[in-house]
CSV table of C-alpha atoms in Angstrom, one decimal:
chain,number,residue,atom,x,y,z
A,402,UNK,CA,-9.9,-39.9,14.8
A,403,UNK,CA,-9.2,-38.2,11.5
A,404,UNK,CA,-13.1,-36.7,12.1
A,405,UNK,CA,-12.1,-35.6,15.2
A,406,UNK,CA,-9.0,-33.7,14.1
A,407,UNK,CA,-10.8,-32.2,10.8
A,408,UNK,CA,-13.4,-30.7,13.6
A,409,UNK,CA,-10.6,-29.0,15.6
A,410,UNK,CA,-8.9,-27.7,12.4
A,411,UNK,CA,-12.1,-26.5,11.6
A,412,UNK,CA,-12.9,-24.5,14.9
A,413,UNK,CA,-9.6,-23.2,15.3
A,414,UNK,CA,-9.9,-21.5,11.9
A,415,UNK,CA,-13.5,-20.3,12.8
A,416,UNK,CA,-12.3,-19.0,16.3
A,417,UNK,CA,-9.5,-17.7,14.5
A,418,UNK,CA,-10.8,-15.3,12.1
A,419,UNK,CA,-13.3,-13.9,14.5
A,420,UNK,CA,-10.6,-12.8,16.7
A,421,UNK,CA,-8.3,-11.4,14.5
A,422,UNK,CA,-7.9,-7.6,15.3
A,423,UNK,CA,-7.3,-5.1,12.6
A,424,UNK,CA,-4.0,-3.2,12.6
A,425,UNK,CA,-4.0,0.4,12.8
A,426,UNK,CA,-1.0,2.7,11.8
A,427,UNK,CA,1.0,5.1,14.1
A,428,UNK,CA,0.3,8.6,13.1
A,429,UNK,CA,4.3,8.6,11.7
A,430,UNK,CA,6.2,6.3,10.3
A,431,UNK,CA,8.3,5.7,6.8
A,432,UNK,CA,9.1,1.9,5.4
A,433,UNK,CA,10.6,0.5,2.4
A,434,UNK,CA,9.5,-2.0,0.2
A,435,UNK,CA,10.0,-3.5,-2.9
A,436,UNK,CA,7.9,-2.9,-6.2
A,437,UNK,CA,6.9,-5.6,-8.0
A,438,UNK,CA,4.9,-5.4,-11.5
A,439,UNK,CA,4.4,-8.7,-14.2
A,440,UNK,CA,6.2,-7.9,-17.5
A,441,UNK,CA,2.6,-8.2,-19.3
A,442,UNK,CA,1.6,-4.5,-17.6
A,443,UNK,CA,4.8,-2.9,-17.9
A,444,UNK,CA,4.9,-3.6,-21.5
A,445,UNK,CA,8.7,-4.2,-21.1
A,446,UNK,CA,10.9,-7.0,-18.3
A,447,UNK,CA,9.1,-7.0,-15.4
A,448,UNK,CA,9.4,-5.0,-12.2
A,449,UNK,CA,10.8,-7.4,-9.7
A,450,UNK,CA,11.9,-6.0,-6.1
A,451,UNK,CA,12.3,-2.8,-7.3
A,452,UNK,CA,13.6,-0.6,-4.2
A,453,UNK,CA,11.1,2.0,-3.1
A,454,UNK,CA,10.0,3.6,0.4
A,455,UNK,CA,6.5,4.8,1.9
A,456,UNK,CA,6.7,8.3,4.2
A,457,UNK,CA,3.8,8.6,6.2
A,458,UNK,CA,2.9,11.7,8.5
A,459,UNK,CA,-1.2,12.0,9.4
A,460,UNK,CA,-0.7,13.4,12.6
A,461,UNK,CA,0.8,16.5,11.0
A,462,UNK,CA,0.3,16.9,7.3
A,463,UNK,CA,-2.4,13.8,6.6
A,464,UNK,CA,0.2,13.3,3.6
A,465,UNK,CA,1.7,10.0,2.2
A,466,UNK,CA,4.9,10.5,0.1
A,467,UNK,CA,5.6,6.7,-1.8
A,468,UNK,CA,8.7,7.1,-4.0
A,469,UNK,CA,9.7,4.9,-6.1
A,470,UNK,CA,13.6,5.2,-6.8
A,471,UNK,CA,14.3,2.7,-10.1
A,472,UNK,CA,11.0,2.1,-11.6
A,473,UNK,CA,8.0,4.1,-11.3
A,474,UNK,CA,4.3,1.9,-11.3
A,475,UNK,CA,2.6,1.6,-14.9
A,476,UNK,CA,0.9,5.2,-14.7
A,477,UNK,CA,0.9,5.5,-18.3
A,478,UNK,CA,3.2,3.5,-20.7
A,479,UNK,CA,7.2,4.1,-20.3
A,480,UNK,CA,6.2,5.2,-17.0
A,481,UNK,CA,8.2,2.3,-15.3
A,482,UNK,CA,11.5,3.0,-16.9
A,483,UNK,CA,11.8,5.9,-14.7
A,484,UNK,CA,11.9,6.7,-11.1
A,485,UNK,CA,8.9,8.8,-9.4
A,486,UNK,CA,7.0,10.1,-6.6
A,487,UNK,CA,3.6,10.2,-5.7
A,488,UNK,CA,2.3,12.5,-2.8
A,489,UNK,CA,-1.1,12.3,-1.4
A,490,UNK,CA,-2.1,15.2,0.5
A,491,UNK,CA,-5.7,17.0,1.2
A,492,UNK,CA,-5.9,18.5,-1.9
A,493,UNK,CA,-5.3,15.1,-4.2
A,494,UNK,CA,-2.6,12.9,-5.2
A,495,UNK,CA,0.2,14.6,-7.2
A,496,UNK,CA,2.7,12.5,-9.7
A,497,UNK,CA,6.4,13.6,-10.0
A,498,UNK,CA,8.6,12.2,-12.4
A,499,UNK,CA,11.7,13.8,-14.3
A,500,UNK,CA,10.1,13.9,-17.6
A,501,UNK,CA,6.6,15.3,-16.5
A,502,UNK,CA,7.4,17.3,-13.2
A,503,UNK,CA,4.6,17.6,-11.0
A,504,UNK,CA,0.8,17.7,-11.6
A,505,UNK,CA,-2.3,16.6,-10.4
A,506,UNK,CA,-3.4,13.3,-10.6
A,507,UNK,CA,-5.9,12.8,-8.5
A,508,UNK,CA,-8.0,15.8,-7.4
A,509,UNK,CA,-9.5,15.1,-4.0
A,510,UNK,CA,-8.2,11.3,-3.4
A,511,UNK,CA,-6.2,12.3,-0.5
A,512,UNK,CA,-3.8,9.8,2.0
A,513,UNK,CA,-5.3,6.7,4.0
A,514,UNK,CA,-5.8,7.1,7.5
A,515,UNK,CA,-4.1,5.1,10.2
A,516,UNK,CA,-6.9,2.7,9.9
A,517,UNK,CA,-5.6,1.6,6.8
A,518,UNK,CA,-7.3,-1.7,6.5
A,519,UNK,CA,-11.1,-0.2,7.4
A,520,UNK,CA,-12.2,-1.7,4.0
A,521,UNK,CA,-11.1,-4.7,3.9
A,522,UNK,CA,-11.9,-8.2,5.4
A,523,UNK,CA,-9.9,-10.8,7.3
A,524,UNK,CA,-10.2,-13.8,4.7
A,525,UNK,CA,-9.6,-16.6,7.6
A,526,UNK,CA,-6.7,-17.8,6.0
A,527,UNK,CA,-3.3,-17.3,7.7
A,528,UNK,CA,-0.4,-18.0,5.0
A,529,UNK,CA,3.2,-17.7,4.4
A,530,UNK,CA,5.0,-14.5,2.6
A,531,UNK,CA,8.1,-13.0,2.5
A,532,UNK,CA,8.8,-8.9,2.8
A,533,UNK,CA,11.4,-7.1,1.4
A,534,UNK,CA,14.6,-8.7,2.2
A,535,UNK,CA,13.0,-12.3,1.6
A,536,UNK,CA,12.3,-13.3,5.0
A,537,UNK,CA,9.0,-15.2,5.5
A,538,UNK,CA,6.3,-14.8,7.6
A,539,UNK,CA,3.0,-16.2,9.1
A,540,UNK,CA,0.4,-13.6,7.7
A,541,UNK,CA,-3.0,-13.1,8.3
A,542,UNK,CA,-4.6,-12.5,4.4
A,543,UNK,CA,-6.9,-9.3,4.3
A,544,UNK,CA,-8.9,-8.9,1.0
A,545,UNK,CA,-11.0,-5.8,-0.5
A,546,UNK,CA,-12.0,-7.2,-3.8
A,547,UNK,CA,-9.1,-6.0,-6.4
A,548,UNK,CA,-7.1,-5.4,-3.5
A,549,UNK,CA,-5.3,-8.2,-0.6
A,550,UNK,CA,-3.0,-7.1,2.3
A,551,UNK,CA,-0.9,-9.9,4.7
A,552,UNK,CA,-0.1,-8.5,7.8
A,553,UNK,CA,2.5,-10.4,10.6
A,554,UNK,CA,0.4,-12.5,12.9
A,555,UNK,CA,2.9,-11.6,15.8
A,556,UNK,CA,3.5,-8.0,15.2
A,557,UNK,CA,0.9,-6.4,12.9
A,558,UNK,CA,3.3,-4.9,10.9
A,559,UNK,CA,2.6,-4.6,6.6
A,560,UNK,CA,4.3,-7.6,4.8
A,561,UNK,CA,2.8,-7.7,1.6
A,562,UNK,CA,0.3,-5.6,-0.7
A,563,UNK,CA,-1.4,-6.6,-4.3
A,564,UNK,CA,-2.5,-2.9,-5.5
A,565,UNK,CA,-5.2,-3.7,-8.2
A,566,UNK,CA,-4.2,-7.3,-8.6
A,567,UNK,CA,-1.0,-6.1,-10.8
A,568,UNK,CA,1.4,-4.1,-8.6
A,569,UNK,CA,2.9,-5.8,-5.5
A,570,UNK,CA,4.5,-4.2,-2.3
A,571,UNK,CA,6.5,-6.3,-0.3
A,572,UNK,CA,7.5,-4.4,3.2
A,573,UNK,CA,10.4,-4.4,5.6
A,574,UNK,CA,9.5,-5.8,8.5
A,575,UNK,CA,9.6,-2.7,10.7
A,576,UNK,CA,8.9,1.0,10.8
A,577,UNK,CA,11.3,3.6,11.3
A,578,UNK,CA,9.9,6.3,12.9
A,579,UNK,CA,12.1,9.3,12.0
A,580,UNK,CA,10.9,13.0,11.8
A,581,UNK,CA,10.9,14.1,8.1
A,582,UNK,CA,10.3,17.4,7.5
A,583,UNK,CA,7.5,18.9,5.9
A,584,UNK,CA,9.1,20.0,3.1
A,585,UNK,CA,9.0,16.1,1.8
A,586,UNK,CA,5.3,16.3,1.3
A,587,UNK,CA,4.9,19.8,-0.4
A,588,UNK,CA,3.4,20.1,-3.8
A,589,UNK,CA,3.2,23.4,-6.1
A,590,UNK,CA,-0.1,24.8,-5.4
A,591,UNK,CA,-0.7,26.0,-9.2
A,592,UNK,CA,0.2,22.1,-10.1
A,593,UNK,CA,-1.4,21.8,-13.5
A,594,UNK,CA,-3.7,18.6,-13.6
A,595,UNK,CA,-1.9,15.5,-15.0
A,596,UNK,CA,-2.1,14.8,-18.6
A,597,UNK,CA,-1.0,11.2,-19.7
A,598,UNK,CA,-1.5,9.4,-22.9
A,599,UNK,CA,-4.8,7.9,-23.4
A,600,UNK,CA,-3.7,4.1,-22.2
A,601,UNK,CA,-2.5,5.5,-18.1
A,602,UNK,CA,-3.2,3.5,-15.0
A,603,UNK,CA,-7.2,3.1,-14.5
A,604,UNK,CA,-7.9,4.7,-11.1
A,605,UNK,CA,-9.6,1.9,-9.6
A,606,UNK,CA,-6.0,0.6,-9.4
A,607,UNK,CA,-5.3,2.5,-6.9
A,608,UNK,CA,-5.6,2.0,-2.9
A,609,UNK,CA,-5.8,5.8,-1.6
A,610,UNK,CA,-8.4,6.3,-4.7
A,611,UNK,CA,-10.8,3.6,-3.1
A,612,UNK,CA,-10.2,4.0,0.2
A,613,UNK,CA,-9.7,7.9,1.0
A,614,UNK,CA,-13.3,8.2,-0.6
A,615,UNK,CA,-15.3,6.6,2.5
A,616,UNK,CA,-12.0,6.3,5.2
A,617,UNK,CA,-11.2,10.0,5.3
A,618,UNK,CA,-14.8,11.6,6.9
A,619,UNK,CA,-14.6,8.7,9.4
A,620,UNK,CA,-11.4,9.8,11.3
């Protein structure tokens, strides 16, 4: 009997992950979440919940506008006892902060389009996590090497992200889908390029850096 059971446990995870359909953004949305970031990478207390929000407008723009209100992620060190914003547009990614103003970050490494998860792969495993307010849910666990993703198994919608394996996004559980204006996602054009102290954020710890590369000429 136990045999018997294993085998069905077995198939329905097999089944399971071959049907699994990836989930594609709409064109406009904006969602907060909370920052998370281990003491050991701050180089201070940790980063726990931190209140941020994600403004997201392909349709119009192709621009992503994260801002991070109380603690900015471990760009360079200090970085996270400030707020900041990071806006990904054509051109690159530009970093906004009150001590540094805006510059270039990333030249080129523009936002993800609505088929956000295009790199990664379903892992078969359908777990438990909880989004921004705390609130769990059944997930189904994406992975792309240094980077996972858990999506609702009911709804689709973003629930948890590990950036790098150090910075973690927890979501709310729904979009809003208000119409910011453009003015959000507009960066100086004579932005000088970004120059942080020799110990910043590698780029490979960034999603937009590793996915914009192959995800944009796709779409």
């Amino acid at each position: 009997m136990k045999c018997i059971l294993l085998l069905s446990c077995l198939l329905f995870v097999f089944c399971n992950s071959q049907s699994v359909t990836k989930p594609i953004w709409p064109g406009v949305f904006d969602v907060p979440f909370g920052l998370s970031v281990p003491a050991a990478v701050t180089q201070g207390n940790p980063i726990v919940n931190s209140s941020s929000h994600f403004y997201y407008n392909w349709d119009q723009y192709q621009a992503t506008l994260i801002t991070y209100a109380e603690n900015c992620i471990p760009v360079f060190p200090g970085s996270s006892k400030a707020p900041c914003n990071i806006t990904f547009v054509p051109s690159g990614a530009y970093f906004t902060s009150p001590t540094i103003g805006t510059c270039l970050w990333l030249p080129g490494i523009g936002s993800i389009p609505p088929a956000f998860l295009a790199q990664f792969n379903y892992t078969g495993y359908q777990t438990i996590e909880s989004d921004f307010y705390g609130v769990p849910h059944f997930t189904y666990y994406w992975d792309a090497g240094t980077f996972q993703y858990w999506t609702d198994t009911q709804s689709g919608q973003d629930i948890k992200f590990i950036d790098g394996g150090i910075i973690v996004w927890n979501f709310a559980p729904t979009f809003s889908f208000t119409q910011w204006p453009a003015s959000i996602f507009q960066v100086p054009k004579n932005a000088p390029p970004c120059k942080f102290p020799s110990k910043s954020l590698d780029r490979s710890h960034n999603l937009f850096n590793v996915i914009s590369q192959n995800a944009v000429d796709r779409v």
